[in-house]
Amino acid sequence: MRNGITFVHSADLHMDSLFKTKGHLPEELLERLRAGTFEAFDRLIQVCIKEEADFLLIAGDVYHEELRSLKAQVHVRRGFEKLQKHGIDVFVSFGNHDFTSGTEHAVSFPENVFLFESERVQEVPFYKQGELLAHIYGFSYETRVVKEHKAQEFQKTGHPPYHIAMLHGSLESNTDHDVYAPFTLEELKRTGMDYWALGHIHKREILSADPLIIYPGNTQGRSQNEQGPKGCYVIEEQEGEWVHRFQPLHSFVYESVTVPVPPLENPNELERVLENVKHHVAESGGSVMLSVTIEGSGHQWKRWWSSGVMDEWKDIVNENEDVTEGGWVWIEDVRLDERISWTEEDLHGPHFTGEFLKKVNEADDEALDSWLAPLYDHRKMSRFVPSLNEKEQAEVLEKAKAMAVNQLLGSGDDGFDHT
C-alpha cells in the first residue's frame, strides 16, 4: 500500500444557483454566471484525477436548494462516474441548503459514492488495496436547521492510520453568518481527529494547523459578498507531515475597488474613469464581476448619481465587453462614497443635527430593528431586502447617518447660526 494519504476537501458547491437578483444583466452574461457552479464542479473532478486522490470530501450544500434540480443531480452523477473510473471514492454530506427531507426524485449515484443521510454521526471505513486506511466521520442535515453541538457526537472508533471528520457548521462565536451545528475549536480538538473538513462558511480559512481544521470556502462566488478566488484544498500526509494546497476552481471572481476621483467638470468624464478602472483590473487576468465605488466630494457627484447618469455610463462602458471569451471585466454596479467635510465632534451641541447624532449613536439593536421593520414587513419590498449581520448593520447605520447629516448641512437645517 502506498504510504500516506491524499484527498480533496470541498464544500458549498451550490450547484445550479439561480442568481435571482441578476435579471438586469444581458442573457450572454447570465449564461456565464449560471454555468459557473457547473464549471467549478468539473474542475473539482479534474483536480481529484490529476492529484490521484484517494477520495473526495464534499462537506455539505452540494446543491443550492432542497428540491435539487434534475440538471444539477445528473451533472454531479456524471462527475462521480468519472472518478469511479479512476478508482476515487467520494464522501458527501448534506447541509442546510440541501437537507435530506426536502429531496424528491433523487438520482442514484455510482458505488464509489457514500452519502451521509442521517443527523446521527457515523463512521465509514475507507480501504485502499484491501487495507483499512481511514475512518471518515460525518452526518447530514435532515431539516434546514441544526442547532445542536454535533461536534460532541464525533468519537474515534477502531485503529485505522487516519481519522477524518466532516462537519457542516460554524464557530459558536461567528457573527457574520447563520450559526448552525455550532462548535468551538476546543470541542473539535478534543476528539483527536487527524483532520476536520468543514463546510457552511463561504470564506476559506484555516482555523487550526494542528490538527488541520479547514474551511475551503465555496467553489464559485455568486455575489459581491463572496469575493476573491474560490476553490478546494488538496490535502496530503506523508510520514506525519500534513500539507495543504488551495486549488482555485472558479470561472470568474467578484471584486470591488474604490477609486478616489477629484471633482469633474462634466459627467462625460466618467467614461474615462470607468475605462481606466476596467483596464487596471483586467491586467490581473481572469474574468471579474466588478463593483466600483467612486470616492469624491462635491454636490455634482450626488446629482449625477441620483439622476442615473453614473449608471448610464456604466452600461455604456460595459457594452463592448465580450463575455463569451475568458478575461472579461463587467462592472456590476457603481456606488458613491462622498467624502465628508465634518466630524461628529464639530456637530455635537444643543442644535438639531447634534441631537440627531446623539439619538442615532444611542440606538440599540431593538431600535435598529424597529427602524428597519417597515422594509422587512413590506409585502413587495421584503423579497429584495437581505438580512443583515451585526457588521453590515453597523455599516448601514454609518452610511445612513452620513447621508442624513449631509442633507441637513446642505439644506441649512443644521441648527447653526450662519449669519
Tab-separated table of N, CA and C in Angstrom, residues 88-202:
chain	number	residue	atom	x	y	z
A	88	ILE	N	-11.460	6.503	-7.535
A	88	ILE	CA	-11.509	7.542	-6.499
A	88	ILE	C	-12.882	7.523	-5.840
A	89	ASP	N	-12.910	7.369	-4.529
A	89	ASP	CA	-14.162	7.358	-3.785
A	89	ASP	C	-14.616	8.774	-3.452
A	90	VAL	N	-15.903	8.892	-3.097
A	90	VAL	CA	-16.492	10.190	-2.768
A	90	VAL	C	-17.319	10.043	-1.498
A	91	PHE	N	-17.159	10.998	-0.579
A	91	PHE	CA	-17.950	11.035	0.646
A	91	PHE	C	-18.686	12.376	0.681
A	92	VAL	N	-20.017	12.310	0.781
A	92	VAL	CA	-20.854	13.501	0.666
A	92	VAL	C	-21.747	13.641	1.886
A	93	SER	N	-21.760	14.827	2.478
A	93	SER	CA	-22.758	15.165	3.494
A	93	SER	C	-23.604	16.310	2.960
A	94	PHE	N	-24.842	16.411	3.451
A	94	PHE	CA	-25.760	17.454	3.009
A	94	PHE	C	-25.957	18.465	4.128
A	95	GLY	N	-26.105	19.745	3.740
A	95	GLY	CA	-26.159	20.828	4.715
A	95	GLY	C	-27.522	21.470	4.832
A	96	ASN	N	-27.529	22.723	5.249
A	96	ASN	CA	-28.790	23.431	5.492
A	96	ASN	C	-29.513	23.820	4.203
A	97	HIS	N	-28.807	23.841	3.067
A	97	HIS	CA	-29.462	24.170	1.797
A	97	HIS	C	-30.040	22.934	1.111
A	98	ASP	N	-29.351	21.796	1.217
A	98	ASP	CA	-29.817	20.593	0.513
A	98	ASP	C	-30.174	19.474	1.487
A	99	PHE	N	-30.778	19.845	2.610
A	99	PHE	CA	-31.140	18.883	3.660
A	99	PHE	C	-31.979	17.752	3.075
A	100	THR	N	-31.839	16.576	3.696
A	100	THR	CA	-32.327	15.353	3.059
A	100	THR	C	-33.848	15.229	3.016
A	101	SER	N	-34.572	15.830	3.961
A	101	SER	CA	-36.028	15.657	3.974
A	101	SER	C	-36.713	16.410	2.855
A	102	GLY	N	-36.003	17.309	2.186
A	102	GLY	CA	-36.605	18.061	1.091
A	102	GLY	C	-36.386	17.431	-0.268
A	103	THR	N	-35.700	16.282	-0.295
A	103	THR	CA	-35.323	15.673	-1.563
A	103	THR	C	-36.499	14.946	-2.210
A	104	GLU	N	-36.676	15.180	-3.510
A	104	GLU	CA	-37.640	14.422	-4.286
A	104	GLU	C	-36.972	13.956	-5.577
A	105	HIS	N	-37.307	12.729	-5.993
A	105	HIS	CA	-36.801	12.176	-7.251
A	105	HIS	C	-35.270	12.228	-7.293
A	106	ALA	N	-34.640	11.785	-6.213
A	106	ALA	CA	-33.181	11.817	-6.152
A	106	ALA	C	-32.569	10.855	-7.160
A	107	VAL	N	-31.514	11.304	-7.835
A	107	VAL	CA	-30.784	10.483	-8.798
A	107	VAL	C	-29.818	9.577	-8.047
A	108	SER	N	-29.712	8.327	-8.461
A	108	SER	CA	-28.794	7.382	-7.821
A	108	SER	C	-27.365	7.638	-8.283
A	109	PHE	N	-26.421	7.446	-7.357
A	109	PHE	CA	-25.014	7.647	-7.653
A	109	PHE	C	-24.300	6.294	-7.774
A	110	PRO	N	-23.128	6.281	-8.407
A	110	PRO	CA	-22.380	5.030	-8.550
A	110	PRO	C	-21.854	4.524	-7.204
A	111	GLU	N	-21.317	3.300	-7.216
A	111	GLU	CA	-20.938	2.616	-5.970
A	111	GLU	C	-19.753	3.245	-5.263
A	112	ASN	N	-19.009	4.102	-5.932
A	112	ASN	CA	-17.860	4.740	-5.276
A	112	ASN	C	-18.269	5.911	-4.377
A	113	VAL	N	-19.576	6.203	-4.305
A	113	VAL	CA	-20.075	7.366	-3.564
A	113	VAL	C	-20.781	6.897	-2.296
A	114	PHE	N	-20.378	7.478	-1.156
A	114	PHE	CA	-21.105	7.243	0.093
A	114	PHE	C	-21.781	8.540	0.512
A	115	LEU	N	-23.084	8.459	0.788
A	115	LEU	CA	-23.856	9.613	1.228
A	115	LEU	C	-24.181	9.480	2.711
A	116	PHE	N	-23.778	10.478	3.493
A	116	PHE	CA	-24.259	10.567	4.875
A	116	PHE	C	-25.692	11.098	4.800
A	117	GLU	N	-26.655	10.328	5.255
A	117	GLU	CA	-28.051	10.713	5.069
A	117	GLU	C	-28.809	10.919	6.371
A	118	SER	N	-28.131	10.768	7.506
A	118	SER	CA	-28.786	10.905	8.793
A	118	SER	C	-28.094	11.979	9.621
A	119	GLU	N	-28.824	12.550	10.587
A	119	GLU	CA	-28.205	13.503	11.512
A	119	GLU	C	-27.402	12.805	12.598
A	120	ARG	N	-27.474	11.506	12.617
A	120	ARG	CA	-26.632	10.741	13.552
A	120	ARG	C	-25.230	10.633	12.961
A	121	VAL	N	-24.228	11.038	13.729
A	121	VAL	CA	-22.843	10.946	13.270
A	121	VAL	C	-22.466	9.474	13.116
A	122	GLN	N	-21.932	9.122	11.962
A	122	GLN	CA	-21.488	7.746	11.749
A	122	GLN	C	-20.101	7.743	11.128
A	123	GLU	N	-19.425	6.603	11.256
A	123	GLU	CA	-18.110	6.472	10.652
A	123	GLU	C	-18.184	5.466	9.513
A	124	VAL	N	-17.423	5.724	8.466
A	124	VAL	CA	-17.383	4.863	7.287
A	124	VAL	C	-15.927	4.499	7.019
A	125	PRO	N	-15.627	3.210	6.892
A	125	PRO	CA	-14.237	2.820	6.625
A	125	PRO	C	-13.846	3.074	5.173
A	126	PHE	N	-12.609	3.461	4.974
A	126	PHE	CA	-12.067	3.607	3.628
A	126	PHE	C	-10.900	2.632	3.487
A	127	TYR	N	-11.013	1.753	2.513
A	127	TYR	CA	-9.977	0.755	2.272
A	127	TYR	C	-9.198	1.106	1.011
A	128	LYS	N	-7.908	0.840	1.069
A	128	LYS	CA	-7.047	1.040	-0.084
A	128	LYS	C	-6.231	-0.220	-0.298
A	129	GLN	N	-6.395	-0.796	-1.475
A	129	GLN	CA	-5.715	-2.048	-1.800
A	129	GLN	C	-5.964	-3.100	-0.724
A	130	GLY	N	-7.194	-3.124	-0.245
A	130	GLY	CA	-7.593	-4.147	0.706
A	130	GLY	C	-7.252	-3.867	2.151
A	131	GLU	N	-6.575	-2.772	2.435
A	131	GLU	CA	-6.196	-2.445	3.806
A	131	GLU	C	-6.959	-1.211	4.287
A	132	LEU	N	-7.352	-1.236	5.568
A	132	LEU	CA	-8.067	-0.103	6.153
A	132	LEU	C	-7.125	1.087	6.277
A	133	LEU	N	-7.461	2.187	5.589
A	133	LEU	CA	-6.594	3.374	5.613
A	133	LEU	C	-7.158	4.476	6.509
A	134	ALA	N	-8.495	4.622	6.530
A	134	ALA	CA	-9.070	5.736	7.289
A	134	ALA	C	-10.509	5.442	7.680
A	135	HIS	N	-10.948	6.116	8.723
A	135	HIS	CA	-12.359	6.201	9.058
A	135	HIS	C	-12.810	7.618	8.734
A	136	ILE	N	-13.898	7.743	7.961
A	136	ILE	CA	-14.476	9.031	7.623
A	136	ILE	C	-15.740	9.196	8.456
A	137	TYR	N	-15.838	10.308	9.192
A	137	TYR	CA	-16.971	10.552	10.086
A	137	TYR	C	-17.790	11.721	9.549
A	138	GLY	N	-19.120	11.603	9.654
A	138	GLY	CA	-19.946	12.712	9.192
A	138	GLY	C	-21.423	12.505	9.475
A	139	PHE	N	-22.218	13.508	9.103
A	139	PHE	CA	-23.670	13.465	9.231
A	139	PHE	C	-24.248	14.439	8.213
A	140	SER	N	-25.557	14.355	7.996
A	140	SER	CA	-26.244	15.291	7.105
A	140	SER	C	-27.407	15.939	7.827
A	141	TYR	N	-27.764	17.125	7.369
A	141	TYR	CA	-28.949	17.809	7.889
A	141	TYR	C	-30.189	17.099	7.342
A	142	GLU	N	-31.095	16.741	8.228
A	142	GLU	CA	-32.374	16.183	7.787
A	142	GLU	C	-33.403	17.295	7.583
A	143	THR	N	-33.211	18.412	8.284
A	143	THR	CA	-34.046	19.596	8.125
A	143	THR	C	-33.134	20.798	7.915
A	144	ARG	N	-33.733	21.958	7.647
A	144	ARG	CA	-32.928	23.126	7.299
A	144	ARG	C	-32.044	23.624	8.443
A	145	VAL	N	-32.471	23.418	9.664
A	145	VAL	CA	-31.753	23.997	10.807
A	145	VAL	C	-31.290	22.903	11.756
A	146	VAL	N	-30.002	22.931	12.092
A	146	VAL	CA	-29.435	22.067	13.125
A	146	VAL	C	-28.751	22.974	14.138
A	147	LYS	N	-29.256	22.994	15.354
A	147	LYS	CA	-28.718	23.879	16.384
A	147	LYS	C	-27.874	23.137	17.424
A	148	GLU	N	-27.888	21.802	17.398
A	148	GLU	CA	-27.149	21.032	18.396
A	148	GLU	C	-25.647	21.115	18.160
A	149	HIS	N	-24.885	20.949	19.222
A	149	HIS	CA	-23.425	20.880	19.142
A	149	HIS	C	-23.037	19.486	18.645
A	150	LYS	N	-23.062	19.299	17.338
A	150	LYS	CA	-22.811	17.976	16.772
A	150	LYS	C	-21.374	17.517	16.991
A	151	ALA	N	-20.451	18.451	17.182
A	151	ALA	CA	-19.049	18.076	17.366
A	151	ALA	C	-18.880	17.118	18.536
A	152	GLN	N	-19.748	17.226	19.530
A	152	GLN	CA	-19.648	16.367	20.706
A	152	GLN	C	-19.986	14.917	20.388
A	153	GLU	N	-20.611	14.676	19.249
A	153	GLU	CA	-21.005	13.319	18.876
A	153	GLU	C	-19.931	12.588	18.072
A	154	PHE	N	-18.863	13.284	17.699
A	154	PHE	CA	-17.786	12.652	16.939
A	154	PHE	C	-16.846	11.927	17.903
A	155	GLN	N	-16.744	10.625	17.749
A	155	GLN	CA	-15.866	9.820	18.598
A	155	GLN	C	-15.091	8.830	17.734
A	156	LYS	N	-13.790	8.798	17.922
A	156	LYS	CA	-12.942	7.897	17.155
A	156	LYS	C	-13.278	6.438	17.467
A	157	THR	N	-13.300	5.641	16.419
A	157	THR	CA	-13.517	4.205	16.596
A	157	THR	C	-12.438	3.442	15.846
A	158	GLY	N	-12.042	2.286	16.391
A	158	GLY	CA	-11.057	1.459	15.720
A	158	GLY	C	-9.679	2.093	15.679
A	159	HIS	N	-8.803	1.463	14.884
A	159	HIS	CA	-7.405	1.921	14.847
A	159	HIS	C	-6.872	2.020	13.418
A	160	PRO	N	-7.581	2.742	12.539
A	160	PRO	CA	-7.010	2.986	11.213
A	160	PRO	C	-5.900	4.028	11.322
A	161	PRO	N	-5.051	4.149	10.291
A	161	PRO	CA	-3.998	5.177	10.341
A	161	PRO	C	-4.545	6.596	10.454
A	162	TYR	N	-5.744	6.852	9.887
A	162	TYR	CA	-6.269	8.219	9.858
A	162	TYR	C	-7.736	8.261	10.291
A	163	HIS	N	-8.065	9.341	11.018
A	163	HIS	CA	-9.445	9.627	11.405
A	163	HIS	C	-9.786	11.016	10.858
A	164	ILE	N	-10.765	11.083	9.940
A	164	ILE	CA	-11.081	12.328	9.229
A	164	ILE	C	-12.558	12.636	9.411
A	165	ALA	N	-12.865	13.852	9.872
A	165	ALA	CA	-14.245	14.237	10.200
A	165	ALA	C	-14.753	15.316	9.254
A	166	MET	N	-16.043	15.211	8.910
A	166	MET	CA	-16.718	16.201	8.059
A	166	MET	C	-17.822	16.866	8.876
A	167	LEU	N	-17.832	18.206	8.883
A	167	LEU	CA	-18.825	18.944	9.673
A	167	LEU	C	-19.260	20.196	8.926
A	168	HIS	N	-20.550	20.278	8.635
A	168	HIS	CA	-21.131	21.474	8.021
A	168	HIS	C	-21.727	22.316	9.148
A	169	GLY	N	-21.000	23.331	9.562
A	169	GLY	CA	-21.447	24.136	10.692
A	169	GLY	C	-20.563	25.350	10.882
A	170	SER	N	-20.724	26.026	12.012
A	170	SER	CA	-19.997	27.283	12.219
A	170	SER	C	-19.532	27.417	13.658
A	171	LEU	N	-18.476	28.193	13.805
A	171	LEU	CA	-17.994	28.513	15.134
A	171	LEU	C	-19.105	29.148	15.959
A	172	GLU	N	-19.177	28.764	17.202
A	172	GLU	CA	-20.219	29.283	18.083
A	172	GLU	C	-20.164	30.802	18.175
A	173	SER	N	-18.963	31.377	18.038
A	173	SER	CA	-18.771	32.822	18.179
A	173	SER	C	-18.995	33.584	16.881
A	174	ASN	N	-19.332	32.898	15.802
A	174	ASN	CA	-19.486	33.545	14.498
A	174	ASN	C	-20.648	34.532	14.512
A	175	THR	N	-20.400	35.744	14.029
A	175	THR	CA	-21.456	36.758	13.953
A	175	THR	C	-21.746	37.191	12.518
A	176	ASP	N	-21.014	36.622	11.545
A	176	ASP	CA	-21.169	37.027	10.157
A	176	ASP	C	-22.035	36.078	9.346
A	177	HIS	N	-22.539	35.042	9.973
A	177	HIS	CA	-23.260	34.013	9.243
A	177	HIS	C	-24.247	33.343	10.177
A	178	ASP	N	-25.293	32.742	9.602
A	178	ASP	CA	-26.222	31.967	10.422
A	178	ASP	C	-25.466	30.830	11.098
A	179	VAL	N	-25.642	30.696	12.405
A	179	VAL	CA	-24.904	29.697	13.178
A	179	VAL	C	-25.703	28.401	13.233
A	180	TYR	N	-25.224	27.400	12.499
A	180	TYR	CA	-25.809	26.060	12.507
A	180	TYR	C	-24.761	25.071	12.991
A	181	ALA	N	-25.215	23.998	13.646
A	181	ALA	CA	-24.307	22.982	14.193
A	181	ALA	C	-23.092	23.647	14.829
A	182	PRO	N	-23.310	24.532	15.813
A	182	PRO	CA	-22.211	25.332	16.372
A	182	PRO	C	-21.149	24.477	17.061
A	183	PHE	N	-19.932	24.989	17.067
A	183	PHE	CA	-18.827	24.272	17.714
A	183	PHE	C	-17.783	25.277	18.186
A	184	THR	N	-16.907	24.822	19.049
A	184	THR	CA	-15.724	25.586	19.439
A	184	THR	C	-14.501	24.800	18.969
A	185	LEU	N	-13.389	25.499	18.812
A	185	LEU	CA	-12.160	24.805	18.409
A	185	LEU	C	-11.759	23.760	19.438
A	186	GLU	N	-11.988	24.072	20.708
A	186	GLU	CA	-11.639	23.131	21.766
A	186	GLU	C	-12.421	21.832	21.614
A	187	GLU	N	-13.706	21.949	21.249
A	187	GLU	CA	-14.518	20.748	21.044
A	187	GLU	C	-13.952	19.883	19.918
A	188	LEU	N	-13.555	20.513	18.822
A	188	LEU	CA	-13.021	19.749	17.706
A	188	LEU	C	-11.701	19.083	18.069
A	189	LYS	N	-10.836	19.815	18.725
A	189	LYS	CA	-9.520	19.275	19.052
A	189	LYS	C	-9.595	18.132	20.057
A	190	ARG	N	-10.563	18.193	20.960
A	190	ARG	CA	-10.687	17.147	21.984
A	190	ARG	C	-11.031	15.787	21.383
A	191	THR	N	-11.593	15.764	20.189
A	191	THR	CA	-11.977	14.483	19.592
A	191	THR	C	-10.784	13.654	19.150
A	192	GLY	N	-9.647	14.302	18.937
A	192	GLY	CA	-8.461	13.583	18.494
A	192	GLY	C	-8.440	13.263	17.010
A	193	MET	N	-9.337	13.862	16.241
A	193	MET	CA	-9.354	13.640	14.799
A	193	MET	C	-8.077	14.184	14.161
A	194	ASP	N	-7.653	13.536	13.068
A	194	ASP	CA	-6.454	13.990	12.359
A	194	ASP	C	-6.738	15.168	11.441
A	195	TYR	N	-7.990	15.254	10.952
A	195	TYR	CA	-8.343	16.341	10.035
A	195	TYR	C	-9.827	16.620	10.172
A	196	TRP	N	-10.169	17.932	10.157
A	196	TRP	CA	-11.566	18.347	10.170
A	196	TRP	C	-11.873	19.046	8.851
A	197	ALA	N	-12.774	18.442	8.073
A	197	ALA	CA	-13.216	19.020	6.797
A	197	ALA	C	-14.513	19.774	7.041
A	198	LEU	N	-14.429	21.090	7.098
A	198	LEU	CA	-15.587	21.917	7.432
A	198	LEU	C	-16.292	22.434	6.181
A	199	GLY	N	-17.553	22.818	6.360
A	199	GLY	CA	-18.331	23.467	5.320
A	199	GLY	C	-19.288	24.448	5.960
A	200	HIS	N	-19.985	25.229	5.159
A	200	HIS	CA	-21.025	26.190	5.551
A	200	HIS	C	-20.565	27.636	5.425
A	201	ILE	N	-19.336	27.947	5.791
A	201	ILE	CA	-18.810	29.301	5.659
A	201	ILE	C	-18.148	29.424	4.290
A	202	HIS	N	-18.531	30.434	3.515
A	202	HIS	CA	-18.095	30.535	2.129
A	202	HIS	C	-16.747	31.235	1.966
